Amino acid sequence: MRTPFLLLASTVMAAACLAACSTNARSDAKTSVALPVPSDDKATAEKALTAFLTSRSIREIPLHRDATPDLDRDGKDDLLMLLDDQNWCQADGCTLLVFHGEKDGYRLVSQSVSVRAPVSVGARVNRGWHDLLVNVGSGDEAGTVALEYDGTGYPADPTMAALLDPARLPSATPLIDAEMAPRVAAQ
């Protein structure tokens, strides 16, 4: 995963050097270097995670599993990222990030704690976004809850939602499986 980042970094540095060395008739003109948008979906996802971590002054990239469904049916893939790294998990689950897919990358929509895989996309839609079905809790208190989009994001603490009846779970498409989804190694 370092190769796309190194390629992006070297491209940006080369462009900055060329811009600094160019002969400009107007020395007061502002020069802006447009950063290339990574064409690789994985690189774009990693860029979103890095931006999230940087905004919180965190340098270490955690282990994570991700999926790219179109949650709001706008034709662009959104990004679900389950940070299942020891620094992002507690006894009752891990942090789930939801990013909205946009033309130039991903924008953070919500951060939910205490989430356990599997993570599924429900058929039901609230305020234009599909519900997310996630597991919460452990032991006798474990179960599945539906996270409903409230117009700005998904609930920050899914453990506050009512557990769904296991015999009557809504229709859903699994995205991040409890055992089968590969983990992305920290860099």
Backbone as JSON, one array per atom type, in Angstrom:
{
  "sequence": "MRTPFLLLASTVMAAACLAACSTNARSDAKTSVALPVPSDDKATAEKALTAFLTSRSIREIPLHRDATPDLDRDGKDDLLMLLDDQNWCQADGCTLLVFHGEKDGYRLVSQSVSVRAPVSVGARVNRGWHDLLVNVGSGDEAGTVALEYDGTGYPADPTMAALLDPARLPSATPLIDAEMAPRVAAQ",
  "N": [[0.82, -1.18, 0.0], [2.14, 1.14, 0.32], [3.29, 1.91, -2.08], [1.37, 3.31, -3.87], [1.06, 5.61, -2.29], [3.69, 6.61, -2.1], [4.15, 7.12, -4.8], [2.21, 9.09, -5.26], [3.14, 11.07, -3.46], [5.7, 11.63, -4.52], [4.99, 12.62, -7.03], [3.59, 14.94, -6.34], [5.64, 16.38, -5.08], [7.43, 16.7, -7.23], [5.87, 18.25, -8.95], [5.58, 20.53, -7.39], [8.24, 21.39, -7.24], [8.75, 21.96, -9.96], [6.92, 24.01, -10.35], [7.97, 25.94, -8.66], [10.35, 26.48, -9.92], [9.68, 27.59, -12.34], [9.65, 30.22, -14.78], [8.12, 33.05, -14.12], [6.41, 35.84, -15.22], [5.07, 37.53, -13.55], [5.83, 38.02, -10.36], [4.27, 38.19, -8.15], [2.16, 36.57, -8.5], [-0.02, 34.01, -7.44], [0.81, 30.68, -7.07], [-0.67, 27.62, -7.47], [-0.64, 24.22, -6.8], [-2.28, 21.58, -8.14], [-3.4, 18.75, -6.52], [-3.09, 15.43, -7.57], [-5.87, 13.28, -7.97], [-6.12, 10.17, -6.48], [-6.41, 7.35, -8.55], [-6.97, 4.83, -7.87], [-9.26, 2.97, -6.02], [-8.7, 1.88, -3.49], [-6.52, 3.4, -2.67], [-7.77, 5.87, -2.47], [-9.53, 5.35, -0.39], [-7.67, 4.88, 1.66], [-6.56, 7.41, 1.77], [-8.72, 8.86, 2.76], [-8.95, 7.71, 5.31], [-6.45, 8.41, 6.37], [-6.7, 11.22, 6.4], [-8.78, 11.48, 8.26], [-7.5, 10.44, 10.56], [-5.32, 12.21, 10.79], [-6.66, 14.6, 11.34], [-7.19, 14.21, 13.93], [-4.79, 14.18, 15.11], [-3.39, 11.74, 14.99], [-1.02, 9.35, 14.17], [-0.5, 6.66, 13.58], [-1.61, 4.15, 11.43], [-4.44, 2.21, 11.7], [-5.3, -1.34, 11.82], [-7.82, -2.42, 9.62], [-11.05, -3.11, 8.16], [-12.83, -2.85, 5.18], [-15.61, -1.73, 3.13], [-17.41, -0.88, 0.15], [-20.24, 0.23, -0.39], [-23.11, 1.73, -2.07], [-24.59, 3.78, -0.23], [-26.43, 5.92, -0.18], [-27.68, 5.91, -2.58], [-26.79, 7.47, -4.78], [-25.3, 6.85, -6.93], [-22.6, 6.84, -6.53], [-19.99, 5.14, -4.88], [-19.95, 4.71, -1.38], [-18.07, 4.64, 1.69], [-17.43, 2.22, 4.09], [-15.71, 1.66, 7.04], [-14.31, -0.47, 9.24], [-12.56, -0.17, 12.07], [-10.68, -2.35, 13.31], [-8.59, -2.58, 15.24], [-6.4, -2.87, 18.02], [-6.14, -0.39, 19.29], [-8.45, 0.89, 18.65], [-10.57, -0.52, 19.51], [-12.78, -1.68, 22.06], [-13.91, -3.56, 24.9], [-16.54, -4.0, 24.17], [-16.7, -3.67, 21.41], [-15.69, -2.2, 18.21], [-14.54, 0.76, 16.38], [-16.54, 2.19, 13.86], [-16.32, 3.77, 10.82], [-18.04, 5.92, 8.61], [-18.05, 7.04, 5.39], [-18.94, 9.43, 2.93], [-19.13, 9.02, -0.53], [-17.67, 11.14, -2.84], [-17.08, 13.33, -5.67], [-14.34, 13.92, -5.64], [-13.21, 12.25, -3.74], [-13.61, 10.96, -0.41], [-15.88, 11.94, 2.19], [-16.14, 12.29, 5.66], [-18.92, 11.01, 7.33], [-20.0, 9.83, 9.63], [-19.06, 8.51, 12.86], [-19.02, 5.65, 14.66], [-19.0, 3.93, 17.74], [-18.23, 0.83, 19.49], [-18.96, -1.27, 17.76], [-19.5, -4.42, 16.26], [-18.49, -6.86, 13.88], [-20.67, -9.0, 12.02], [-21.1, -6.41, 9.51], [-23.76, -5.05, 7.85], [-25.75, -3.93, 5.04], [-28.9, -2.69, 5.22], [-32.16, -3.2, 3.7], [-34.02, -1.27, 4.16], [-34.62, 2.25, 4.05], [-33.72, 5.39, 5.37], [-34.24, 8.8, 5.42], [-33.05, 8.97, 2.92], [-30.8, 7.31, 3.02], [-29.49, 4.02, 3.31], [-30.22, 1.76, 6.01], [-27.85, 0.56, 8.42], [-26.91, -2.6, 9.53], [-25.6, -3.83, 12.42], [-23.6, -5.69, 14.75], [-23.7, -5.62, 18.29], [-22.48, -5.43, 21.69], [-21.79, -8.2, 24.0], [-21.72, -11.68, 24.93], [-24.61, -12.59, 26.8], [-25.82, -10.21, 26.29], [-25.46, -9.55, 23.7], [-26.26, -8.7, 20.29], [-28.09, -7.74, 17.3], [-28.39, -4.54, 15.85], [-30.18, -1.91, 14.18], [-28.82, 0.73, 12.5], [-29.94, 3.87, 11.91], [-29.9, 6.4, 9.49], [-29.84, 9.81, 10.3], [-30.13, 12.15, 8.91], [-27.86, 13.63, 9.14], [-25.93, 11.82, 9.91], [-24.98, 8.52, 11.13], [-25.91, 6.85, 14.22], [-23.75, 7.6, 17.0], [-23.3, 5.92, 19.13], [-24.09, 2.8, 18.96], [-24.95, 0.98, 20.88], [-27.0, 2.06, 22.26], [-29.26, 1.69, 20.81], [-32.23, -0.26, 20.23], [-32.15, -3.8, 20.51], [-32.58, -5.98, 17.75], [-35.09, -8.42, 17.0], [-33.88, -11.63, 16.78], [-35.17, -13.58, 15.29], [-36.56, -12.19, 13.45], [-35.01, -10.58, 11.72], [-34.35, -7.83, 9.57], [-34.21, -7.73, 5.95], [-30.99, -7.85, 4.54], [-27.76, -7.01, 3.17], [-24.74, -8.56, 3.58], [-21.64, -6.97, 4.26], [-19.18, -6.52, 5.62], [-17.82, -9.18, 6.91], [-17.84, -11.26, 9.83], [-15.74, -13.09, 10.02], [-14.59, -13.56, 7.5], [-13.76, -11.27, 6.07], [-10.94, -9.61, 4.78], [-8.26, -8.19, 6.62], [-6.82, -5.0, 6.47], [-3.52, -4.34, 6.5], [-1.76, -2.39, 8.88], [0.16, 0.49, 8.1]],
  "CA": [[0.0, 0.0, 0.0], [3.03, 2.3, 0.31], [3.64, 2.29, -3.44], [0.55, 4.42, -4.36], [1.33, 6.81, -1.5], [4.99, 7.14, -2.52], [3.97, 7.66, -6.14], [1.48, 10.34, -5.1], [4.02, 12.04, -2.8], [6.76, 12.05, -5.44], [4.36, 13.42, -8.07], [3.3, 16.25, -5.75], [6.92, 17.07, -4.87], [7.96, 17.08, -8.53], [5.06, 19.36, -9.45], [5.92, 21.71, -6.59], [9.57, 21.85, -7.67], [8.62, 22.57, -11.28], [6.21, 25.28, -10.2], [8.88, 26.89, -8.02], [11.43, 26.81, -10.84], [9.2, 28.18, -13.58], [9.87, 31.66, -14.89], [6.84, 33.72, -14.13], [6.59, 37.27, -15.43], [4.53, 38.2, -12.38], [6.32, 37.34, -9.16], [3.26, 38.22, -7.1], [1.09, 35.63, -8.84], [-0.09, 32.85, -6.56], [0.9, 29.41, -7.78], [-1.26, 26.51, -6.72], [-0.41, 22.92, -7.42], [-3.41, 20.69, -7.94], [-3.01, 17.4, -6.15], [-3.8, 14.44, -8.37], [-6.78, 12.4, -7.25], [-5.73, 8.79, -6.72], [-7.39, 6.65, -9.37], [-7.22, 3.55, -7.23], [-10.24, 3.08, -4.94], [-8.05, 1.57, -2.22], [-5.72, 4.57, -2.32], [-8.71, 6.91, -2.07], [-9.99, 4.96, 0.95], [-6.56, 5.12, 2.58], [-6.43, 8.86, 1.9], [-9.8, 9.28, 3.67], [-8.58, 7.28, 6.66], [-5.32, 9.24, 6.8], [-7.23, 12.55, 6.71], [-9.5, 11.33, 9.52], [-6.52, 10.27, 11.64], [-4.55, 13.45, 10.89], [-7.5, 15.6, 11.99], [-7.19, 13.89, 15.36], [-3.36, 14.12, 15.47], [-3.0, 10.34, 15.15], [-0.12, 9.01, 13.07], [-0.49, 5.23, 13.28], [-2.77, 3.68, 10.67], [-4.88, 0.97, 12.34], [-5.86, -2.43, 11.03], [-9.22, -2.13, 9.33], [-11.73, -3.83, 7.09], [-13.73, -1.89, 4.58], [-16.52, -2.09, 2.05], [-17.81, 0.33, -0.58], [-21.6, 0.21, -0.93], [-23.72, 3.03, -2.36], [-25.57, 3.88, 0.85], [-27.44, 6.95, -0.42], [-28.21, 5.67, -3.94], [-26.46, 8.58, -5.67], [-24.47, 6.34, -8.01], [-21.19, 6.84, -6.11], [-19.75, 4.28, -3.73], [-19.58, 5.28, -0.1], [-17.04, 3.81, 2.32], [-17.55, 1.78, 5.48], [-14.39, 1.22, 7.49], [-14.32, -0.97, 10.61], [-11.2, -0.1, 12.61], [-10.6, -3.43, 14.3], [-7.24, -2.54, 15.77], [-6.49, -2.8, 19.48], [-6.28, 1.0, 19.74], [-9.77, 1.39, 18.26], [-11.58, -1.45, 20.01], [-12.96, -1.85, 23.49], [-14.5, -4.87, 25.18], [-17.84, -4.14, 23.53], [-16.66, -3.51, 19.96], [-14.68, -1.34, 17.57], [-15.03, 1.98, 15.74], [-16.97, 2.11, 12.47], [-16.37, 5.06, 10.14], [-18.85, 5.95, 7.39], [-17.66, 8.15, 4.53], [-19.76, 9.65, 1.73], [-18.35, 9.1, -1.75], [-17.86, 12.37, -3.6], [-16.32, 13.37, -6.91], [-12.9, 14.0, -5.41], [-12.79, 11.4, -2.63], [-14.61, 10.63, 0.6], [-16.1, 12.89, 3.29], [-16.62, 11.59, 6.84], [-20.32, 11.24, 7.66], [-20.2, 9.49, 11.03], [-18.14, 7.63, 13.57], [-19.77, 4.91, 15.67], [-18.16, 3.07, 18.57], [-18.84, -0.4, 20.02], [-19.53, -2.05, 16.65], [-18.9, -5.72, 15.97], [-18.88, -7.46, 12.61], [-20.76, -8.49, 10.65], [-21.74, -5.14, 9.18], [-24.59, -5.28, 6.66], [-26.59, -2.83, 4.58], [-30.3, -3.09, 5.22], [-32.98, -2.79, 2.57], [-34.79, -0.11, 4.6], [-33.96, 3.54, 3.82], [-34.15, 6.51, 6.21], [-33.71, 10.09, 4.96], [-32.27, 8.77, 1.71], [-29.66, 6.42, 3.22], [-29.8, 2.68, 3.81], [-29.86, 1.4, 7.39], [-26.73, -0.36, 8.61], [-27.15, -3.57, 10.59], [-24.32, -4.17, 13.05], [-23.69, -6.4, 16.02], [-23.21, -4.89, 19.46], [-22.48, -6.17, 22.94], [-21.15, -9.51, 24.06], [-22.39, -12.63, 25.81], [-26.07, -12.57, 26.79], [-26.28, -8.88, 25.89], [-25.1, -9.33, 22.29], [-27.35, -8.75, 19.33], [-28.01, -6.91, 16.1], [-29.18, -3.31, 15.86], [-30.24, -1.17, 12.92], [-28.4, 2.13, 12.6], [-30.7, 4.67, 10.95], [-29.35, 7.7, 9.14], [-30.72, 10.83, 10.87], [-30.06, 13.38, 8.13], [-26.47, 14.08, 9.18], [-25.04, 10.68, 10.12], [-25.49, 7.36, 11.85], [-25.68, 7.02, 15.66], [-22.38, 7.47, 17.49], [-23.24, 4.8, 20.07], [-25.12, 1.83, 18.59], [-25.44, 0.21, 22.02], [-28.21, 2.72, 22.75], [-30.39, 1.28, 19.97], [-32.89, -1.5, 20.66], [-31.74, -5.01, 19.8], [-33.59, -6.54, 16.86], [-35.47, -9.81, 17.26], [-33.08, -12.48, 15.89], [-36.05, -14.37, 14.42], [-37.2, -11.3, 12.48], [-34.05, -9.6, 11.22], [-34.71, -7.31, 8.25], [-33.39, -8.12, 4.8], [-29.75, -7.08, 4.52], [-26.63, -7.54, 2.39], [-23.52, -8.5, 4.38], [-20.51, -6.29, 3.63], [-17.97, -6.84, 6.39], [-18.15, -10.41, 7.61], [-17.16, -11.43, 11.11], [-14.53, -13.89, 9.92], [-14.02, -13.71, 6.17], [-13.24, -10.05, 5.47], [-9.51, -9.44, 5.03], [-7.83, -6.98, 7.31], [-5.8, -4.23, 5.77], [-2.42, -4.17, 7.45], [-1.33, -1.04, 9.2], [1.38, 0.86, 7.37]],
  "C": [[0.86, 1.25, 0.0], [3.32, 2.79, -1.09], [2.75, 3.41, -3.97], [0.83, 5.71, -3.6], [2.65, 7.44, -1.92], [4.91, 7.76, -3.9], [3.27, 9.01, -6.07], [2.38, 11.42, -4.5], [5.1, 12.53, -3.75], [6.2, 12.91, -6.57], [4.09, 14.84, -7.56], [4.59, 17.04, -5.57], [7.51, 17.53, -6.19], [7.19, 18.28, -9.09], [5.38, 20.64, -8.69], [7.28, 22.28, -6.99], [9.5, 22.54, -9.02], [7.93, 23.92, -11.19], [7.13, 26.34, -9.59], [9.97, 27.34, -8.98], [10.96, 27.51, -12.11], [9.45, 29.68, -13.57], [8.51, 32.3, -15.08], [7.08, 35.21, -14.29], [6.1, 38.04, -14.21], [4.97, 37.44, -11.14], [5.28, 37.33, -8.05], [2.11, 37.26, -7.38], [1.14, 34.43, -7.91], [-0.09, 31.58, -7.41], [0.28, 28.34, -6.92], [-1.06, 25.24, -7.51], [-1.61, 22.04, -7.11], [-2.91, 19.29, -7.62], [-3.78, 16.41, -7.01], [-4.68, 13.58, -7.48], [-6.35, 10.97, -7.53], [-6.81, 8.07, -7.52], [-7.77, 5.32, -8.75], [-8.17, 3.74, -6.05], [-9.61, 2.85, -3.58], [-7.22, 2.76, -1.75], [-6.61, 5.71, -1.84], [-9.25, 6.62, -0.67], [-8.9, 5.23, 1.99], [-6.36, 6.61, 2.82], [-7.5, 9.4, 2.86], [-9.47, 8.92, 5.11], [-7.45, 8.15, 7.2], [-5.79, 10.64, 7.18], [-7.99, 12.53, 8.04], [-8.53, 11.27, 10.69], [-5.73, 11.56, 11.87], [-5.36, 14.54, 11.6], [-7.58, 15.39, 13.49], [-5.76, 13.73, 15.89], [-2.89, 12.7, 15.77], [-2.18, 9.95, 13.93], [-0.22, 7.55, 12.65], [-1.78, 4.81, 12.56], [-3.19, 2.32, 11.23], [-5.26, -0.11, 11.33], [-7.32, -2.1, 10.79], [-9.73, -3.03, 8.22], [-12.72, -2.85, 6.48], [-14.56, -2.47, 3.45], [-17.0, -0.79, 1.41], [-19.2, 0.18, -1.21], [-22.05, 1.63, -1.3], [-24.87, 3.2, -1.37], [-26.7, 4.85, 0.56], [-27.98, 6.93, -1.85], [-27.98, 6.85, -4.88], [-25.57, 8.15, -6.83], [-22.98, 6.33, -7.69], [-21.04, 5.94, -4.89], [-19.38, 5.11, -2.51], [-18.59, 4.3, 0.54], [-17.39, 3.51, 3.77], [-16.2, 1.25, 5.89], [-14.49, 0.83, 8.96], [-12.88, -1.02, 11.1], [-11.08, -1.15, 13.71], [-9.17, -3.66, 14.76], [-7.35, -2.36, 17.28], [-6.64, -1.37, 20.01], [-7.66, 1.58, 19.45], [-10.9, 0.49, 18.72], [-11.59, -1.45, 21.52], [-13.59, -3.22, 23.68], [-15.81, -5.08, 24.43], [-17.85, -3.88, 22.03], [-15.63, -2.5, 19.5], [-15.35, -0.12, 16.92], [-15.36, 1.72, 14.27], [-17.04, 3.53, 11.92], [-17.22, 4.92, 8.88], [-18.46, 7.22, 6.64], [-18.61, 8.22, 3.34], [-18.84, 9.78, 0.52], [-18.69, 10.36, -2.52], [-16.95, 12.35, -4.81], [-14.81, 13.28, -6.68], [-12.42, 13.18, -4.21], [-13.94, 11.1, -1.69], [-14.66, 11.71, 1.67], [-16.7, 12.11, 4.46], [-18.06, 12.01, 7.16], [-20.56, 10.94, 9.14], [-19.14, 8.54, 11.54], [-18.95, 6.98, 14.68], [-18.82, 3.99, 16.43], [-18.93, 1.79, 18.93], [-19.53, -1.24, 18.96], [-18.76, -3.35, 16.51], [-19.37, -6.17, 14.59], [-19.79, -8.64, 12.92], [-21.45, -7.13, 10.57], [-22.47, -5.37, 7.86], [-25.35, -4.02, 6.3], [-28.01, -3.35, 4.49], [-31.03, -2.58, 3.99], [-33.76, -1.5, 2.9], [-33.96, 1.17, 4.44], [-34.57, 4.59, 4.74], [-33.45, 7.78, 5.73], [-32.73, 9.92, 3.8], [-31.08, 7.83, 1.82], [-30.13, 5.08, 3.77], [-29.42, 2.55, 5.28], [-28.63, 0.51, 7.36], [-27.11, -1.31, 9.74], [-25.79, -4.01, 11.12], [-24.59, -4.96, 14.32], [-23.11, -5.51, 17.11], [-23.21, -5.82, 20.66], [-21.73, -7.48, 22.87], [-21.93, -10.39, 25.04], [-23.9, -12.57, 25.66], [-26.64, -11.24, 26.29], [-25.96, -8.56, 24.44], [-26.33, -9.41, 21.41], [-27.09, -7.84, 18.16], [-28.89, -5.69, 16.28], [-29.16, -2.7, 14.46], [-29.84, 0.27, 13.2], [-29.12, 2.91, 11.51], [-30.01, 6.01, 10.74], [-30.33, 8.78, 9.6], [-30.74, 12.15, 10.09], [-28.66, 13.97, 8.12], [-25.49, 12.94, 9.36], [-25.75, 9.53, 10.79], [-25.19, 7.55, 13.33], [-24.23, 6.78, 16.08], [-22.23, 6.28, 18.42], [-24.37, 3.81, 19.77], [-25.67, 1.03, 19.76], [-26.69, 0.83, 22.62], [-29.45, 2.33, 21.95], [-30.96, -0.04, 20.49], [-32.39, -2.68, 19.83], [-32.9, -5.51, 18.95], [-33.88, -7.98, 17.25], [-34.72, -10.7, 16.28], [-33.93, -13.3, 14.92], [-36.67, -13.51, 13.32], [-36.26, -10.22, 11.98], [-34.47, -9.12, 9.84], [-33.75, -7.81, 7.17], [-32.16, -7.22, 4.74], [-28.7, -7.79, 3.68], [-25.37, -7.43, 3.24], [-22.38, -7.85, 3.6], [-19.19, -6.61, 4.31], [-18.33, -8.02, 7.28], [-17.33, -10.53, 8.88], [-15.84, -12.17, 10.97], [-13.84, -13.81, 8.57], [-13.38, -12.45, 5.6], [-11.76, -9.89, 5.79], [-9.23, -8.14, 5.77], [-6.77, -6.29, 6.48], [-4.72, -3.93, 6.8], [-2.1, -2.71, 7.66], [-0.02, -0.76, 8.48], [2.37, 1.52, 8.27]]
}
